[in-house]
Coordinates of C-alpha atoms in Angstrom, one line a residue:
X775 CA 8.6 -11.2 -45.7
X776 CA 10.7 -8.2 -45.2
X777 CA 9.6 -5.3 -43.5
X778 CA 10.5 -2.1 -42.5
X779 CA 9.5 0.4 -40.1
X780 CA 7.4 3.0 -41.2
X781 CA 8.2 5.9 -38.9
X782 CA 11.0 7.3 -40.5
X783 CA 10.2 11.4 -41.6
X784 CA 8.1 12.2 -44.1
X785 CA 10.2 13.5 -47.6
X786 CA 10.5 17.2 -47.7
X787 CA 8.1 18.6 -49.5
X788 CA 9.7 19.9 -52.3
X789 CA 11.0 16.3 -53.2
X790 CA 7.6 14.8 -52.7
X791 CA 5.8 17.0 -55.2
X792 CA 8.9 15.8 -57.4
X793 CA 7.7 12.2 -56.7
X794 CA 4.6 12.7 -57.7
X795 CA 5.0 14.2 -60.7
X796 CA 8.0 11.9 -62.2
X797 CA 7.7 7.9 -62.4
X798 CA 10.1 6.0 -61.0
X799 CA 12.5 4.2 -63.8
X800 CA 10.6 0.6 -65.1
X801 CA 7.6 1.7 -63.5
X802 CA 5.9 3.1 -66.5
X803 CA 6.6 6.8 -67.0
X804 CA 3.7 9.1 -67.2
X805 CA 4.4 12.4 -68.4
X806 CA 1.9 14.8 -70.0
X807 CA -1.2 12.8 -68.5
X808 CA -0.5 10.0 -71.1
X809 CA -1.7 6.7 -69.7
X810 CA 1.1 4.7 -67.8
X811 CA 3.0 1.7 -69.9
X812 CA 2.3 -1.7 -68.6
X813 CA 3.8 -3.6 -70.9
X814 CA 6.9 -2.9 -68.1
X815 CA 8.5 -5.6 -65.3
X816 CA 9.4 -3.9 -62.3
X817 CA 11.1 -6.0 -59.3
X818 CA 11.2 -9.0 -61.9
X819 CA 13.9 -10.9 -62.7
X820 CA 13.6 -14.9 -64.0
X821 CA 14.0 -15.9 -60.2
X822 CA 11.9 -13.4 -57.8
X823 CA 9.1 -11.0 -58.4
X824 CA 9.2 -8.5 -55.8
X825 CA 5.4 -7.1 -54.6
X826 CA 4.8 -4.7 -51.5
X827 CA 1.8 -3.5 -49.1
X828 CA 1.4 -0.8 -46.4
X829 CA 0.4 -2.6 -43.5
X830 CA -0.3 -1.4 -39.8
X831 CA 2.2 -3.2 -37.8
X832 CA 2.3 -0.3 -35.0
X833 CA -0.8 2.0 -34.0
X834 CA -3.9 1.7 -33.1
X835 CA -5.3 -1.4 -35.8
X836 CA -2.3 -3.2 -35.4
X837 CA -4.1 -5.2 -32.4
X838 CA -6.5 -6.4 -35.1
X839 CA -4.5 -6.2 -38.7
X840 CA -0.9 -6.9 -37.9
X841 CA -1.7 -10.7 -38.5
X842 CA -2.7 -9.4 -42.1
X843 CA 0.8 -9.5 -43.4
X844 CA 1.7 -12.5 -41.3
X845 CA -0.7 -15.0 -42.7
X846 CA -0.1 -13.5 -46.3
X847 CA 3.9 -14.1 -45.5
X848 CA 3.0 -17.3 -44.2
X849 CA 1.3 -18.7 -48.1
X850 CA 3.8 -16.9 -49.6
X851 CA 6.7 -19.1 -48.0
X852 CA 4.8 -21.9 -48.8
X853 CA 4.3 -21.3 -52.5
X854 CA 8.0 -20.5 -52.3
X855 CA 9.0 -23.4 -51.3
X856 CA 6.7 -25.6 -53.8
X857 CA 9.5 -23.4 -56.1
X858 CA 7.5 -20.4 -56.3
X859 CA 5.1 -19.1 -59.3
X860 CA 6.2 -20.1 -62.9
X861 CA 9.8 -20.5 -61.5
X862 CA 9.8 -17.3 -59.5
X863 CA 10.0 -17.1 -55.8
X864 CA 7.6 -14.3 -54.5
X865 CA 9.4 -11.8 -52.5
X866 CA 6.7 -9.9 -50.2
X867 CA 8.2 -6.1 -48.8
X868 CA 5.7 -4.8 -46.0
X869 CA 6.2 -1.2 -44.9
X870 CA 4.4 -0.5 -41.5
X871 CA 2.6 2.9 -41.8
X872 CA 0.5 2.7 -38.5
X873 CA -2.7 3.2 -39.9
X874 CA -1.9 7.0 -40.5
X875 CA -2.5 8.2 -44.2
X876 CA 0.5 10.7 -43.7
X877 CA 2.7 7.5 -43.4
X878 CA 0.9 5.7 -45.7
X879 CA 2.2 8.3 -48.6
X880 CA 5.6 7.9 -47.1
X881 CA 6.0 4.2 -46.8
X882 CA 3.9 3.9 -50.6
X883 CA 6.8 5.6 -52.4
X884 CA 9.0 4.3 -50.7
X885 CA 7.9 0.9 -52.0
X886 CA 7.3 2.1 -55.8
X887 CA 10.6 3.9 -56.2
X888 CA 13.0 2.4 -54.2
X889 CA 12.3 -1.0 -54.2
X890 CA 10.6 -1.0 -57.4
X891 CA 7.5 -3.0 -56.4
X892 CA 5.9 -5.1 -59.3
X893 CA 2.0 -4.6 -57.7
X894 CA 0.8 -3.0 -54.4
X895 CA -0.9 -6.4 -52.6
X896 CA -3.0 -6.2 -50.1
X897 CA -2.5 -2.5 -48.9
X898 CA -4.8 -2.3 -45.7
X899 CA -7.0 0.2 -44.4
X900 CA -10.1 3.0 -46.3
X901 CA -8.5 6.3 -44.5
X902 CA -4.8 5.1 -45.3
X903 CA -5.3 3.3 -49.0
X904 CA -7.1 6.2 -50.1
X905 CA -4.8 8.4 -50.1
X906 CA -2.8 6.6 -52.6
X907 CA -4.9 5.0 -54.8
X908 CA -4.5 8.4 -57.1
X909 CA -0.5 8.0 -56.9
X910 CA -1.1 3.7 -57.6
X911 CA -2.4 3.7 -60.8
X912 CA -0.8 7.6 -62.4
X913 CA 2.1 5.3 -61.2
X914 CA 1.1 2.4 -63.3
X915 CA 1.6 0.2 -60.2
X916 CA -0.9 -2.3 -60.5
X917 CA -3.3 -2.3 -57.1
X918 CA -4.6 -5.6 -56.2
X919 CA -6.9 -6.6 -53.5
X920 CA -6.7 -3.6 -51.2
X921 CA -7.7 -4.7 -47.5
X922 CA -11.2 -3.3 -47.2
X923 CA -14.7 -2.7 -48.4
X924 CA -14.7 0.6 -49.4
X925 CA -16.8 1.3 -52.3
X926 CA -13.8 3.3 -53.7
X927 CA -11.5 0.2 -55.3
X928 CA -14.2 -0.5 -57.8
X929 CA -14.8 2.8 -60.0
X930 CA -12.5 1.1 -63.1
X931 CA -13.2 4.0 -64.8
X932 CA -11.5 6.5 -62.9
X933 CA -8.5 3.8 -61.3
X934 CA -8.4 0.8 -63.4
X935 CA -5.8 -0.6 -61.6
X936 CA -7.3 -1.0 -58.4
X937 CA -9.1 -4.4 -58.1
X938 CA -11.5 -5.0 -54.7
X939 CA -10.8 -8.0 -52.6
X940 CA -13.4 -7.8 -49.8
X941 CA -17.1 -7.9 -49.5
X942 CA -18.0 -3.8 -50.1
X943 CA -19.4 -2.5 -47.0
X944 CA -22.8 -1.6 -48.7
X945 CA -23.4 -4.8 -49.9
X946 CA -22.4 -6.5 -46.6
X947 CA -24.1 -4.1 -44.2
X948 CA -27.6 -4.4 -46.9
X949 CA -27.3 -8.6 -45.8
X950 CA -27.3 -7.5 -42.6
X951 CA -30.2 -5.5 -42.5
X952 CA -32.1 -7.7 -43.9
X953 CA -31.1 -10.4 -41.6
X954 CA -32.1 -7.6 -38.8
X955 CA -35.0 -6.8 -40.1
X956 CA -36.6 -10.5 -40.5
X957 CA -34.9 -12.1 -37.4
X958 CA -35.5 -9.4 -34.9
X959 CA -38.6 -6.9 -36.3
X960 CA -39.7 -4.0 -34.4
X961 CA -36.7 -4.0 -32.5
X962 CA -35.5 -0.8 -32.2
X963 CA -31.6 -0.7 -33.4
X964 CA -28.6 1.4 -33.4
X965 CA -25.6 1.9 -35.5
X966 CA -21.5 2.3 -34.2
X967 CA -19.3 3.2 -36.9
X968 CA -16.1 4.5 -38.0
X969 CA -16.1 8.1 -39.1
X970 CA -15.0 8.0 -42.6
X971 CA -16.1 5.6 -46.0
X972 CA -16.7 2.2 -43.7
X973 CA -19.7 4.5 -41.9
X974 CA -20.7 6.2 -44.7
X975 CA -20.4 2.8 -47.0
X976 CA -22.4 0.6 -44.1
X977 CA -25.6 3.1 -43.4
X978 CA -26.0 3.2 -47.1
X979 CA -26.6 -0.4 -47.0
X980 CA -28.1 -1.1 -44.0
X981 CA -30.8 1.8 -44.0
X982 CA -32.4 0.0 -47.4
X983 CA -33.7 -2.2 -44.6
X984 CA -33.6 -0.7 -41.2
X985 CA -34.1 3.0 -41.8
X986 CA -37.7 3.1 -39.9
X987 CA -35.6 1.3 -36.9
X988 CA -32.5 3.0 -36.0
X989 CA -32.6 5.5 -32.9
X990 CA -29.1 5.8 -32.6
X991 CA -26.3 6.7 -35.0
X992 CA -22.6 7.2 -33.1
X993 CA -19.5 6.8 -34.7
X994 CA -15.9 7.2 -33.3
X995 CA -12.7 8.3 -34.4
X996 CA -9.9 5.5 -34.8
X997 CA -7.3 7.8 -32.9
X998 CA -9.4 8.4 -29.6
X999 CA -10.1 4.9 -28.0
X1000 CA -12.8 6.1 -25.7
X1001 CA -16.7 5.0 -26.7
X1002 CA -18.1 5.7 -23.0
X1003 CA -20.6 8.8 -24.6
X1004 CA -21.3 6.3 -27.5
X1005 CA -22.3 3.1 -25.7
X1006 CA -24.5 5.4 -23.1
X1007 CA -26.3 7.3 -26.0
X1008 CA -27.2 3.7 -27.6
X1009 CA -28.5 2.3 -23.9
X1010 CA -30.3 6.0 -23.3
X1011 CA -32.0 5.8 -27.1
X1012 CA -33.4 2.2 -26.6
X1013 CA -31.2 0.5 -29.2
X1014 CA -31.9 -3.5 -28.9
X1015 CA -29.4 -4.2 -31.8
X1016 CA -26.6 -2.5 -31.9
X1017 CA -25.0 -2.8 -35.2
X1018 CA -20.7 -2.5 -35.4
X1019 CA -19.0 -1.3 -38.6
X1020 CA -16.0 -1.0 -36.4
X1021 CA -12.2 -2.7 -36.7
X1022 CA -11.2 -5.0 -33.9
X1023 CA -10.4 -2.6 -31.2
X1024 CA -13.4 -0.7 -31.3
X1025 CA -15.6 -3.8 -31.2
X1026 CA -13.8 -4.9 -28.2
X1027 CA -14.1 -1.6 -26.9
X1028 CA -17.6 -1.1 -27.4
X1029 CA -18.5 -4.3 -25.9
X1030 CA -16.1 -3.9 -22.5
X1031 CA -18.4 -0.2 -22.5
X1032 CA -21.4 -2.2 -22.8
X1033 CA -20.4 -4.2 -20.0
X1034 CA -19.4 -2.3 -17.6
X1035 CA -22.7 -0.7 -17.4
X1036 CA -24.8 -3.0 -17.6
X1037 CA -26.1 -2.5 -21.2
X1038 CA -26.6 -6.0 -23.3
X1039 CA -27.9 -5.5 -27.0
X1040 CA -27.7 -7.6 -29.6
X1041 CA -24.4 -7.1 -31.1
X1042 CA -24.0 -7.3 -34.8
X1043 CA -20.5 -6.9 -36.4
X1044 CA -19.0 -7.0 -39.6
X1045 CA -16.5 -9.2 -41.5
X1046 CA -13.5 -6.3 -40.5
X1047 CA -14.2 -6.1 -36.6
X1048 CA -15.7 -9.9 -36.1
X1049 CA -12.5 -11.8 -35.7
X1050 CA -13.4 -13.9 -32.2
X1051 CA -9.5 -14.9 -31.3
X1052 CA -8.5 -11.5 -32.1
X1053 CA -11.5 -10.1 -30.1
X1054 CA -10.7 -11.9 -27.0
X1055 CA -6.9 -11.4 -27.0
X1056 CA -8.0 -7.3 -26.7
X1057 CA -10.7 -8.3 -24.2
X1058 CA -8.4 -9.8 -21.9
X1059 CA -5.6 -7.2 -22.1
X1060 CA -8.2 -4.7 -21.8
X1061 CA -9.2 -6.0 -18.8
X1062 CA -6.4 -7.2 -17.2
X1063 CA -6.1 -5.6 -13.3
X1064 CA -9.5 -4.5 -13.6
X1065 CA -12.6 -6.1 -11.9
X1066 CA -13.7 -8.3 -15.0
X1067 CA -10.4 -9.5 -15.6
X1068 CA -12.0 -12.9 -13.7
X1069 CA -14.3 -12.9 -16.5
X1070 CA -13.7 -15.2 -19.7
X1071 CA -12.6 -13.0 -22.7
X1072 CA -14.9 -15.1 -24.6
X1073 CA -18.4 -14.5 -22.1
X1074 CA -18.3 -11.0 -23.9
X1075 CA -18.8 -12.1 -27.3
X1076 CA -21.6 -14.8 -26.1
X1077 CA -24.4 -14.9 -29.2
X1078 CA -22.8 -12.1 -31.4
X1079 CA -24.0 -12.4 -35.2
X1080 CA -21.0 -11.7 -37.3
X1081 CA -21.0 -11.4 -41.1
X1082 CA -18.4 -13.0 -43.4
X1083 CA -17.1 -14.4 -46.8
X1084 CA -14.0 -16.0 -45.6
X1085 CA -13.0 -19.9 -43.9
X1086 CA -13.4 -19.4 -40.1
X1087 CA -10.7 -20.6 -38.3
X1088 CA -13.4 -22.2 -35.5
X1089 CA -14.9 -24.7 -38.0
X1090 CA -12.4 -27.1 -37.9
X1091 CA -13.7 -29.6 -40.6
X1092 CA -13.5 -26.4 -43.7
X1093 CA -10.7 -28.3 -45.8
X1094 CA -9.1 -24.6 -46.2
X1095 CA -9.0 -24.0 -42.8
X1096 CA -7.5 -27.1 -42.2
X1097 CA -4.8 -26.3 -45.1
X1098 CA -4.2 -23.0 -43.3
X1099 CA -3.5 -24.3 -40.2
X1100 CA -0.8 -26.6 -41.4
X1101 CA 0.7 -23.5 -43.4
X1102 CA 0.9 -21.5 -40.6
X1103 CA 2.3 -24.6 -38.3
X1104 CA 5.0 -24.7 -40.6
X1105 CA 5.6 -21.3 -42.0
X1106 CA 4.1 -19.3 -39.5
X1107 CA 5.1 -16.7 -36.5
X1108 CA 4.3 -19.4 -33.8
X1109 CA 1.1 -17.0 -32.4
X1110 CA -2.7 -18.0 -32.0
X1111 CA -4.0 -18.6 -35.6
X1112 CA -7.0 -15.9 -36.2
X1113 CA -9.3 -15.0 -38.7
X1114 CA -7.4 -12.0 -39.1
X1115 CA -4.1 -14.6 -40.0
X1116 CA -6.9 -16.1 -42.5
X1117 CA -7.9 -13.1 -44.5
X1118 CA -4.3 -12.4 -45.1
X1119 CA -3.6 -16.0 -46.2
X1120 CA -7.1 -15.7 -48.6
X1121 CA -5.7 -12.7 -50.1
X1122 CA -1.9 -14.4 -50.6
X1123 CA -3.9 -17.8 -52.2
X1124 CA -5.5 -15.6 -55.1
X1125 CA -3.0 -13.0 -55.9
X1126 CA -0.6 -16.2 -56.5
X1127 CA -2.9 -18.2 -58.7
X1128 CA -3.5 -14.4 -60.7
X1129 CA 0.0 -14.6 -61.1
X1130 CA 0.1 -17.7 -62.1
X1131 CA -2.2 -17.1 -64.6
X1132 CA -0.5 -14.6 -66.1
X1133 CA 2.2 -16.8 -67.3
X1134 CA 6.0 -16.8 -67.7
X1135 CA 6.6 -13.4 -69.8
X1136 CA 5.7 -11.5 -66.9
X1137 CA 4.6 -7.7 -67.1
X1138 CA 1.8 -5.7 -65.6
X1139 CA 0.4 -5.7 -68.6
X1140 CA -0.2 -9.8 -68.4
X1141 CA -1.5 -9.4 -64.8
X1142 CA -4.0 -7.0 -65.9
X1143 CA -5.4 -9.2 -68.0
X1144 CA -5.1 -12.9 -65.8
X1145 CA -7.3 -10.6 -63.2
X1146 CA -9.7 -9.3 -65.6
X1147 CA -9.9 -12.8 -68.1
X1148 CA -11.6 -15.3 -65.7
X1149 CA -13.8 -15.9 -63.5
X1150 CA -11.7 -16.4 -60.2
X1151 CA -12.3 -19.1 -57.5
X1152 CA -10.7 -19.3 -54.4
X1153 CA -11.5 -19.8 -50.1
X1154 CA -14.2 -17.3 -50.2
X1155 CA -18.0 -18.6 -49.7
X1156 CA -19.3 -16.1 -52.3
X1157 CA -18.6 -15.2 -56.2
X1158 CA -15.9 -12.8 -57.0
X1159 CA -15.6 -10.2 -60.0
X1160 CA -12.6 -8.7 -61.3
X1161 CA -13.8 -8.4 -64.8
X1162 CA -13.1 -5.0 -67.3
X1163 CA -16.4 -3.0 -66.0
X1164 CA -16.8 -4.6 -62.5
X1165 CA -13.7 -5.0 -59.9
X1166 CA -16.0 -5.6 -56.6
X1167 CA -14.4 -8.5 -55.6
X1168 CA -16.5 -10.8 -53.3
X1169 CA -20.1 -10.3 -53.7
X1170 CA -21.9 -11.1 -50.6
X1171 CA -21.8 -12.5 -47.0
X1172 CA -22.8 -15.2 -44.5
X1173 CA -24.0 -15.1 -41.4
X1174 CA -22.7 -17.1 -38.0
X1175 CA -23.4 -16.8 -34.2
X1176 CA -20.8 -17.0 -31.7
X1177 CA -21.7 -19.1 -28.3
X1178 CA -19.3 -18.5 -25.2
X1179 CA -16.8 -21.6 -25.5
X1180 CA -15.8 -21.6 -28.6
X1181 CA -18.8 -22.8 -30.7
X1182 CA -20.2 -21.2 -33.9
X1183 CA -23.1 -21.7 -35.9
X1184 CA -23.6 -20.8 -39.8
X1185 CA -27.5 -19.2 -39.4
X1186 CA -27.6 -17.8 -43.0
X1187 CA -25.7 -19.3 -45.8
X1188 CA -23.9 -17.5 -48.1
X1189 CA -25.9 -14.6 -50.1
X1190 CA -25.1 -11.8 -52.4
X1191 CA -26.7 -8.5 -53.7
X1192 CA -25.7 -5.1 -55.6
X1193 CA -25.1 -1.8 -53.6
X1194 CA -28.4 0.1 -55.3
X1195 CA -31.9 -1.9 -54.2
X1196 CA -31.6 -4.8 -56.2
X1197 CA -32.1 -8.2 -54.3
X1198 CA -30.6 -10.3 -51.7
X1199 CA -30.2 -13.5 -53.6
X1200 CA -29.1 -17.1 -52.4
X1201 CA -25.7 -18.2 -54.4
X1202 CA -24.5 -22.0 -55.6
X1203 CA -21.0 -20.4 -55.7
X1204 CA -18.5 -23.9 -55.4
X1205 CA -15.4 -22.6 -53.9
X1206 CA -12.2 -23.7 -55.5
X1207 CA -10.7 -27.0 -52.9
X1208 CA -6.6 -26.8 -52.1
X1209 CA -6.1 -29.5 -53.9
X1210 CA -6.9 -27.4 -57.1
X1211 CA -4.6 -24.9 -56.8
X1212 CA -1.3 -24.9 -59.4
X1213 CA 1.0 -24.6 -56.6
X1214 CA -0.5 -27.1 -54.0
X1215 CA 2.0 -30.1 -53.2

């Protein structure tokens, strides 16, 4: 992996608009709003396809995402060294843009016109990714698996480039509040969330089920790491459940808040804030010189329900999460291994058997069509659609329970729904073993 740091200044303006409006050389010009070619090869030559992401390697969701990248790079050296995809080594360009959209339009062109990136892979974050989703596919750059649920990277119609990778936050919060609602009824509940689509995505879902519950609704803003007036409006309204659509720092946050006075709800937190090693590497620094830094990171997170798709890295005797954790011996950055590591490595599995798929003669145009020809199998507990009208990616959650000391329990397999009202369905998804894949030595 190469990266780059993304703090250089922003293009004038002038030259930006220029950017905007004229497509880089191979990328597939699009001039008079003519749709862009993608029968085109950028960053491919017969030894190396070159692909790119904006990552947040500095600011505040590094804590949590930086490991993103890393456990992608970490597959991708593997798969190299099984001699790459169709005899082409994969050769990964990550831009840090510190979770800030501003940058995140900076470091994006950055990655399309000067280093000619063959697909966007992976680019993290709803407030960053948004903002170039537009430029992505006028661009013709084809925009796989973009790291989060927002309901956004599945309207084909309007970006038919972009294909979803997570569980969508509707469909993921709706499990959820189902779960609430049966498991913990007439409890009275309350809602954290980040201020922007992963809020507004979440309470779509979760008030189809807990509407007549909630007392509290608080979100926070990703820039001001302070959730004192949240975590005292939830205790003051009677919340029992506290539900978190929140990234990693703001669950650890939010649960050192609750902790320090005295407040213990019922925490339940989604797939993009429920990584436990990354949780209690926060937890301790957050606490460190303080009274609780005595206390074990891991007491905090004792009995949180957490919602997922993905291998955990705490259930040791998951064949992929075995298969990861020799990859990242070998090929990774020498830190903990997290769930966080994981998602990135999930993501790096699926976009190298697409391009796999898609053959020898290698154009966007081919990739377009591996992603949208089959039905894709991979780590992931749940079904996955990439197909011409539907690009949701994974289809539904799981639920686990966290127990202080290391132990977690599955307490609702796998299930899957729509984002409208339609049901909450059991699935007999088989996941795709390691052994399977076309690279696997």
């Amino acid at each position: 992996m190469r990266t780059r740091s993304g703090t250089r200044a922003l293009l004038a303006s002038g030259l930006a608009l220029v950017m905007l409006a004229t497509a880089c050389t191979g990328a597939g010009e699009v001039t008079d709003g003519d749709a862009a070619d993608l029968d085109v090869a950028p960053g491919v030559t017969d030894d190396s396809v070159v692909i790119g992401s904006h990552q947040p390697l500095t600011g505040p969701a590094a804590p949590g995402y930086m490991a993103v990248s890393q456990g992608a790079a970490a597959v991708f050296d593997y798969v190299n060294a099984q001699g790459g995809v169709n005899g082409r080594e994969i050769d990964y360009r990550v831009e840090d843009d510190a979770y800030d959209p501003s940058q995140t339009i900076d470091v994006t062109r950055q990655l399309v016109i000067e280093d000619e990136i063959f697909a966007m892979v992976g680019g993290l974050g709803t407030p960053t990714h948004s903002g170039v989703l537009d430029y992505l596919n006028d661009e013709g750059v084809p925009d796989i698996f973009p790291a989060s649920g927002a309901l956004a990277w599945n309207n084909p119609e309007e970006h038919p480039l972009t294909y979803g990778w997570q569980t969508d936050y509707t469909k993921e919060a709706k499990i959820q509040g189902e779960y609430i609602a049966e498991n913990f009824p007439d409890q009275a509940v309350g809602y954290l969330y980040q201020n922007d689509d992963v809020g507004e995505d979440s309470q779509a879902g979760l008030d189809q089920y807990l509407s007549d519950s909630v007392v509290a609704r608080e979100h926070y803003e990703s820039e001001v790491p302070d959730l004192s007036s949240q975590i005292a409006e939830m205790e003051n309204s009677g919340a029992e459940v506290v539900v978190c659509s929140c990234i990693p720092t703001f669950t650890a946050l939010a649960m050192l808040e609750a902790a320090r006075i005295g407040y213990e709800p019922q925490w339940v937190v989604s797939s993009i804030g429920g990584d436990t090693a990354t949780l209690q590497a926060l937890l301790a620094e957050f606490t460190e010189g303080s009274d609780a830094e005595d206390v074990p990171a891991d007491a905090f997170l004792d009995e949180m329900l957490i919602t997922s798709y993905m291998p955990r890295v705490e259930d040791e005797d998951d064949d992929w999460g075995q298969f990861f954790i020799a990859i990242y011996d070998e090929y990774g950055d020498g830190g903990t291994l997290t769930n966080t590591h994981i998602f990135g490595m999930t993501q790096a599995v699926m976009f190298a058997q697409v391009l796999k798929s898609a053959g020898e003669d290698l154009t966007r145009q081919a990739l377009i069509d591996a992603m949208e020809t089959q039905e894709w199998q991979g780590p992931g507990y749940t079904p996955f659609s990439s197909s011409d009208g539907d690009h949701g990616g994974h289809q539904g959650v799981y639920v686990v329970q966290y127990e202080e000391g290391g132990n977690i329990e599955m307490v609702q397999e796998a299930r899957v729904t729509d984002r409208e009202g339609g049901p909450i369905e059991e699935t007999d998804f088989e996941r795709l073993s390691p052994e399977e894949l076309p690279f696997h030595d």
